Amino acid sequence: MSLNSYCSSRVARLAVMLLTLCGGWSGVLHAQGAGNASVLGTVTDSAGAVVPGASVQVKNIATGRAQEVPTDEQGRYTIADLPIGEYEAQASLPGFQTTVRRGIKLTVGAQAIVDFSLSVGRTQESLTVESQVSQVDTVSTAVAAYVEQKQINDLPLNGRNFTDLVALVPGVATGSQIGNAGTGVPNLLYGVESNFSISGARAEGQAYLLDNTNIQGFWNHGSGSGVMGTTLGIEGIAEFSVLTNTYSAQFGGNGAVVNAVSRSGTNNLHGSAYEFLRNSALDARNFFDGVKPPFRQNQFGASLGGPIKKDKLFFFVNDEELRKSLGQTVVALVPDANAHRGIVNGQTVPIPPAIAPILALYPIPTTQVAPGVGSIQEVDTQTGNENYLLGRIDYTMSDKDSLFVRYVRDFGDATMPFLASPMAGSGIHPQPICDDRVAPGDFADHGEPVALQLHADP
């Protein structure tokens, strides 16, 4: 079976699994999504007494979705599993003015405290408070740093690898890319992948999450397909947090957690198209290169998101592709001139007829390394391709239920100079890696926070 047929069969199996899981689900799991946020607080009157039975509603400005809960006997409320974004909240009770709080910005995993003080008056009267809710999380003890969409969009990124932004977090030490013996040359099993340590922990101890699902590569090295040494899909990332200490056991990982959330559609149509070009004509020659090696890199794609039905059904899709051809100056060990003539330890020996054609494939070396061994320097070409696709559908079924499905396909292949071979110009077979992930989720509110997270990753 060819690789494309294998990947296509995986997509078909994932689709069947998704339909089976969604169609056969008859219950819910009690858990809060790690990538979602919460709003909680207390409602009091002007004298500071708690107000039980008040109605608290939060509304997502981008999608128009509103959720409403009552306060308990102590005047407290909690609205969990909210997608990240900007919100406004209001509290109301007959006999009191309706109080509205605006400027509530929820980030990945945030637990925002929004308290209300109700004044006596008619319910039709409203008091609007324009104030920023504190971004300091006073509920969780986790040590975390946030990378917002503005930073993702505005900061320069060579290769458009969003995990490079982890270096902005205190305590992060970046290292060379993981490959064969840390050389950056792809390992036959898991390619080339990013490598960083947080607070001294091993790179294998990090956890990568996207919409609460694990996206780590082979053997827990980096994320994505890994074959090209990058993590594509930055246009599809809304924001992410890096948890470095005292975080909840729900995340997994014994070093740190990179917790990302994918972008979703809104009531406004938005999109982008881009092309990033690098080539040898724009680069200077490396000091150790005899001639400037050829280099061609094209990174291009587009994203689009918006409403299918306003306030109800939204879509977002991102496609990104990478094409790379890089010349590398390599030094290869080859038989020396004496070996070509059959001279061994000063004695001439006949070269077997079966060996002569193979020996003729090796060029005459330019530098003597050891008796019988020389070296040559030449430029070999490293080629690679990667295709990344992310699609997401969000559906608001009611003011209590919403559903999303997110699919990611990351396929890459690469051919590298085989430096372990004694013959210059030899190469390994292309290394294809196909990575398909589906993450459906349902978030419901039936008097208490409940959530279902399903993940299919064959």
XYZ file of C-alpha atoms in Angstrom:
458
model
C 0.000 0.000 0.000
C 1.357 3.449 -0.929
C 1.748 6.157 1.696
C -1.003 8.321 0.171
C -3.377 5.340 0.173
C -2.450 4.599 3.777
C -3.071 8.213 4.855
C -6.380 8.269 2.949
C -7.487 5.087 4.687
C -6.604 6.671 8.041
C -8.788 9.675 7.219
C -11.667 7.353 6.324
C -11.284 5.410 9.568
C -11.189 8.631 11.564
C -14.400 9.837 9.911
C -16.162 6.561 10.733
C -14.929 6.715 14.332
C -16.101 10.318 14.650
C -19.594 9.533 13.359
C -19.821 6.483 15.613
C -18.687 8.376 18.690
C -20.946 11.354 18.085
C -23.938 9.222 17.069
C -23.613 6.743 19.885
C -22.953 9.190 22.720
C -25.679 9.004 25.331
C -23.965 10.519 28.345
C -21.531 13.155 29.446
C -18.271 13.194 31.341
C -17.813 15.557 34.247
C -14.659 17.488 33.428
C -13.577 20.941 32.465
C -11.676 21.385 29.212
C -8.088 22.351 29.878
C -8.073 24.858 27.031
C -11.293 26.633 27.999
C -11.931 29.389 30.515
C -14.334 30.080 33.366
C -16.086 33.087 34.868
C -16.970 32.994 38.554
C -17.827 35.467 41.257
C -20.291 36.716 43.849
C -23.366 38.932 43.565
C -24.068 41.300 46.470
C -26.348 44.249 47.131
C -25.223 47.805 47.865
C -24.886 46.934 51.572
C -22.576 44.001 50.840
C -25.097 41.246 51.605
C -25.079 38.277 49.233
C -27.909 37.990 46.713
C -29.105 34.405 46.088
C -31.210 33.577 43.031
C -29.830 36.398 40.882
C -29.475 35.668 37.172
C -25.943 36.006 35.741
C -25.407 35.928 31.994
C -22.151 35.989 30.009
C -22.087 36.704 26.283
C -19.338 36.081 23.741
C -18.943 39.285 21.738
C -17.590 37.528 18.617
C -20.201 34.772 18.296
C -23.155 36.214 20.199
C -23.555 33.057 22.283
C -24.960 33.728 25.777
C -25.004 31.466 28.828
C -27.008 32.099 31.973
C -26.864 30.616 35.492
C -28.462 31.537 38.856
C -26.485 32.358 41.988
C -26.570 29.890 44.876
C -27.522 30.512 48.521
C -24.203 32.288 49.123
C -24.658 34.513 46.060
C -21.946 32.657 44.145
C -21.986 31.510 40.519
C -19.680 29.681 38.089
C -19.899 29.454 34.312
C -17.327 26.965 33.023
C -16.025 25.733 29.665
C -16.167 29.066 27.887
C -14.193 29.469 24.658
C -11.476 32.103 24.847
C -12.322 35.597 23.657
C -13.940 38.852 24.768
C -17.100 38.729 26.880
C -19.590 40.925 28.652
C -21.497 39.812 31.741
C -24.649 41.040 33.419
C -26.441 40.299 36.686
C -30.138 40.941 37.284
C -32.870 40.303 39.863
C -36.367 41.777 40.174
C -36.222 44.849 42.397
C -32.611 45.633 41.442
C -30.978 47.468 38.572
C -29.338 45.254 35.944
C -25.562 45.608 36.192
C -23.418 44.999 33.089
C -19.650 44.356 33.157
C -17.722 44.777 29.916
C -14.125 44.283 28.858
C -13.851 40.703 30.130
C -11.061 38.982 28.209
C -10.716 35.247 28.742
C -7.436 33.500 27.935
C -6.470 29.815 27.788
C -7.463 28.100 31.029
C -8.263 31.408 32.766
C -10.579 31.607 35.765
C -11.785 35.204 35.786
C -13.445 36.580 38.908
C -16.301 38.945 38.012
C -18.228 40.238 41.040
C -21.414 42.305 40.901
C -22.927 44.852 43.272
C -26.641 45.405 42.594
C -28.392 48.644 43.468
C -32.077 48.870 44.319
C -34.121 49.982 41.333
C -36.229 48.795 38.453
C -34.969 45.806 36.478
C -35.378 47.783 33.245
C -32.732 50.205 34.497
C -29.161 49.119 33.841
C -25.790 50.181 35.145
C -22.886 49.548 32.779
C -19.392 49.224 34.204
C -16.595 49.730 31.656
C -13.603 48.219 33.413
C -10.944 45.656 32.699
C -11.166 42.452 34.689
C -7.860 41.612 36.345
C -5.800 39.135 34.303
C -4.142 37.848 37.473
C -5.548 34.391 38.223
C -6.258 34.386 41.944
C -7.928 30.963 41.844
C -5.284 28.645 40.421
C -1.785 28.178 41.872
C -0.304 27.182 38.512
C 2.701 29.160 37.256
C 1.921 30.040 33.646
C 2.717 32.500 30.868
C 0.409 33.437 27.996
C 1.192 34.108 24.342
C -1.706 35.993 22.773
C -2.778 36.214 19.152
C -1.291 39.702 18.786
C 2.138 38.357 19.736
C 1.693 35.404 17.395
C 0.784 37.737 14.523
C 3.273 40.552 15.163
C 6.491 38.902 16.339
C 8.922 37.766 13.603
C 9.163 33.984 13.266
C 11.691 32.375 10.963
C 9.868 29.337 9.624
C 6.513 30.351 11.194
C 6.921 27.806 13.998
C 4.605 28.911 16.810
C 6.428 26.763 19.383
C 9.469 29.047 18.966
C 7.478 31.606 20.973
C 7.868 29.354 24.001
C 11.298 30.992 24.316
C 9.503 34.154 25.544
C 8.637 32.360 28.782
C 10.992 32.745 31.781
C 12.932 29.588 32.580
C 13.017 28.251 29.020
C 16.320 27.079 27.542
C 16.276 26.204 23.851
C 18.590 23.562 22.425
C 19.570 22.138 19.065
C 16.915 20.276 17.151
C 16.567 16.627 18.066
C 17.708 14.164 15.404
C 20.503 11.673 15.098
C 22.744 12.403 18.101
C 21.379 15.951 18.257
C 22.822 16.813 14.828
C 19.541 18.008 13.351
C 19.824 15.283 10.703
C 16.480 13.431 10.708
C 16.235 10.216 12.622
C 14.654 7.436 10.573
C 11.955 7.113 13.247
C 10.917 10.635 14.198
C 12.627 13.138 11.897
C 13.874 16.481 13.226
C 11.961 18.113 16.060
C 12.256 21.165 18.267
C 13.996 20.838 21.594
C 13.677 23.012 24.679
C 13.883 22.591 28.410
C 11.766 24.400 30.986
C 13.108 24.789 34.509
C 15.705 22.121 33.822
C 13.227 19.381 32.863
C 13.977 16.983 30.019
C 12.478 17.771 26.615
C 10.639 14.432 26.624
C 8.714 15.566 29.707
C 6.860 18.399 27.958
C 3.217 18.005 26.939
C 1.714 19.663 23.847
C -2.061 20.142 23.836
C -4.330 21.578 21.157
C -7.983 21.922 22.172
C -7.324 19.557 25.094
C -5.860 16.815 22.873
C -2.268 15.618 22.719
C -0.375 16.646 19.550
C 3.069 15.374 20.481
C 5.156 13.753 17.798
C 6.746 10.329 17.753
C 8.259 9.297 21.105
C 7.012 12.567 22.653
C 9.530 14.699 20.762
C 8.070 18.085 19.795
C 4.747 18.409 17.990
C 3.424 17.962 14.498
C 4.886 15.641 11.873
C 8.432 16.689 12.826
C 10.051 15.674 9.570
C 10.816 19.290 8.575
C 11.834 20.425 12.043
C 8.959 22.898 12.406
C 5.381 23.092 13.678
C 3.102 24.555 11.024
C -0.387 25.977 11.436
C 0.315 29.268 13.189
C -2.648 30.877 11.386
C -4.922 28.364 13.098
C -3.694 29.066 16.651
C -5.758 31.551 18.650
C -3.365 31.664 21.614
C -1.528 29.349 23.961
C -0.237 29.180 27.494
C 2.901 27.579 28.907
C 2.384 25.994 32.320
C 5.703 25.609 34.099
C 4.926 24.656 37.696
C 2.210 23.517 40.151
C -0.331 22.911 37.402
C -3.193 20.419 37.636
C -2.658 16.701 37.013
C -5.294 16.866 34.267
C -2.652 18.177 31.861
C -0.116 15.348 32.124
C 3.573 15.849 31.429
C 6.275 16.012 34.070
C 8.168 19.014 32.739
C 5.846 21.682 31.361
C 2.685 22.022 29.279
C 2.171 23.984 26.053
C -1.616 24.402 26.023
C -2.940 25.842 22.746
C -6.418 26.633 21.435
C -7.354 26.633 17.750
C -9.127 29.562 16.119
C -12.827 29.364 15.439
C -15.168 31.256 13.174
C -17.129 34.292 14.335
C -20.024 36.391 13.065
C -17.535 38.347 10.947
C -15.883 36.855 7.875
C -12.104 37.020 8.175
C -9.228 35.435 6.292
C -5.642 35.730 5.142
C -3.345 34.662 2.312
C 0.431 34.681 2.464
C 3.686 33.644 0.807
C 7.095 33.680 2.491
C 10.121 33.274 0.237
C 13.749 32.541 1.036
C 16.456 31.704 -1.486
C 20.207 31.729 -1.964
C 20.072 34.980 -3.965
C 19.129 36.777 -0.739
C 21.698 34.996 1.461
C 25.400 35.530 2.025
C 27.884 32.698 1.490
C 28.861 30.736 4.558
C 32.563 31.079 5.343
C 33.097 27.317 5.114
C 31.296 26.886 1.775
C 33.471 26.866 -1.321
C 30.544 28.064 -3.407
C 27.188 29.303 -2.210
C 24.858 26.264 -1.990
C 21.502 26.628 -3.746
C 18.560 27.322 -1.448
C 14.857 27.576 -2.251
C 12.099 27.795 0.367
C 8.470 28.676 -0.240
C 5.983 28.765 2.621
C 2.467 29.686 1.566
C -1.143 29.219 2.513
C -4.466 30.793 3.386
C -7.048 30.822 6.156
C -10.737 31.678 6.219
C -13.322 31.785 8.981
C -16.810 33.115 9.437
C -20.476 32.324 9.996
C -22.477 29.651 8.222
C -25.527 30.761 10.193
C -25.193 33.870 12.325
C -25.012 33.255 16.079
C -25.414 29.493 15.468
C -22.934 27.809 13.130
C -19.338 28.856 12.384
C -16.390 27.510 10.412
C -12.644 28.043 10.235
C -10.112 26.437 7.896
C -6.356 26.915 7.534
C -4.094 25.387 4.889
C -0.321 25.870 4.997
C 2.334 24.297 2.784
C 6.123 24.261 2.878
C 8.479 23.494 -0.026
C 12.204 23.441 0.689
C 15.384 22.612 -1.231
C 18.626 23.332 0.600
C 22.167 22.659 -0.594
C 24.496 21.508 2.164
C 28.277 21.391 2.079
C 29.335 17.945 3.282
C 32.682 16.222 3.789
C 32.637 12.534 2.836
C 35.264 9.859 3.412
C 36.281 7.894 0.289
C 39.053 5.439 -0.687
C 42.307 7.267 -1.503
C 44.285 7.121 -4.758
C 46.372 4.146 -3.592
C 43.219 2.170 -2.869
C 42.031 2.844 -6.428
C 45.332 1.383 -7.741
C 45.295 -1.583 -5.404
C 48.224 -0.408 -3.285
C 47.937 -1.602 0.322
C 50.785 -0.977 2.788
C 53.124 -0.284 -0.123
C 52.278 -3.559 -1.848
C 50.267 -3.798 -5.059
C 47.491 -6.378 -4.936
C 45.063 -7.259 -7.713
C 41.611 -5.729 -7.401
C 38.899 -8.423 -7.648
C 36.716 -7.993 -10.762
C 33.575 -7.846 -8.612
C 34.987 -4.949 -6.545
C 36.413 -2.824 -9.372
C 33.042 -1.426 -10.636
C 32.052 -0.430 -7.093
C 35.418 1.187 -6.387
C 35.098 3.188 -9.609
C 31.981 4.897 -8.211
C 34.076 6.693 -5.599
C 35.771 9.945 -6.704
C 39.474 10.566 -6.120
C 39.822 12.421 -2.783
C 41.318 15.885 -2.501
C 42.630 15.438 1.052
C 44.457 12.512 2.641
C 42.946 11.504 5.999
C 44.615 8.195 6.860
C 46.306 5.321 5.027
C 43.826 4.172 2.418
C 41.280 6.888 3.262
C 40.772 10.400 1.885
C 38.033 13.015 1.917
C 36.199 15.220 -0.540
C 33.940 18.248 -0.085
C 30.798 18.706 -2.123
C 27.300 20.171 -2.005
C 24.412 17.744 -1.512
C 20.753 18.746 -1.659
C 18.256 18.366 1.166
C 14.639 18.464 -0.021
C 11.421 18.471 1.948
C 7.697 19.094 1.679
C 5.014 19.499 4.307
C 1.257 20.038 4.022
C -0.786 21.161 7.030
C -4.579 21.409 7.140
C -6.782 22.480 10.060
C -10.556 22.662 9.910
C -13.002 23.509 12.689
C -16.798 23.683 12.949
C -18.577 25.267 15.954
C -22.310 24.816 16.468
C -24.429 26.490 19.144
C -27.371 24.130 19.589
C -29.011 26.135 22.384
C -28.117 28.516 25.185
C -27.059 25.440 27.185
C -25.341 23.247 24.584
C -22.629 23.779 22.001
C -20.550 21.419 19.891
C -17.277 21.737 18.002
C -15.284 19.394 15.773
C -11.666 20.104 14.858
C -9.577 18.108 12.370
C -5.837 18.385 11.721
C -3.807 16.641 9.023
C -0.038 17.133 8.951
C 1.868 15.275 6.220
C 5.565 15.731 5.497
C 8.394 13.978 3.686
C 12.099 14.758 3.383
C 15.256 13.448 1.736
C 18.548 14.325 3.408
C 22.237 13.766 2.574
C 23.283 10.545 4.251
C 26.378 11.689 6.131
C 27.003 8.244 7.621
C 27.724 6.814 4.159
C 31.329 6.755 2.875
C 30.095 7.630 -0.594
C 29.473 11.272 -1.414
C 26.082 12.170 -2.800
C 24.281 9.143 -1.435
C 20.944 9.678 0.279
C 18.333 7.928 2.343
C 14.850 7.229 1.033
C 12.258 9.961 1.646
C 10.959 9.988 5.213
C 7.172 10.372 5.068
C 5.227 11.082 8.243
C 1.427 11.298 8.180
C -0.355 12.672 11.256
C -4.176 12.824 11.427
C -6.064 14.033 14.489
C -9.766 14.565 15.167
C -11.040 16.278 18.317
C -14.811 16.494 18.742
C -16.141 18.078 21.906
C -19.500 18.886 23.426
C -20.011 21.471 26.151
C -23.304 21.489 27.983
C -24.831 23.342 30.903
C -27.615 21.551 32.751
C -27.349 23.107 36.179
C -23.695 22.118 36.603
C -20.628 22.195 34.344
C -20.365 19.065 32.216
C -18.221 18.353 29.186
C -17.350 15.604 26.750
C -13.971 15.365 25.071
C -13.414 12.718 22.395
C -10.137 12.074 20.615
C -9.464 9.693 17.751
C -5.801 9.176 16.904
C -5.207 5.770 15.244
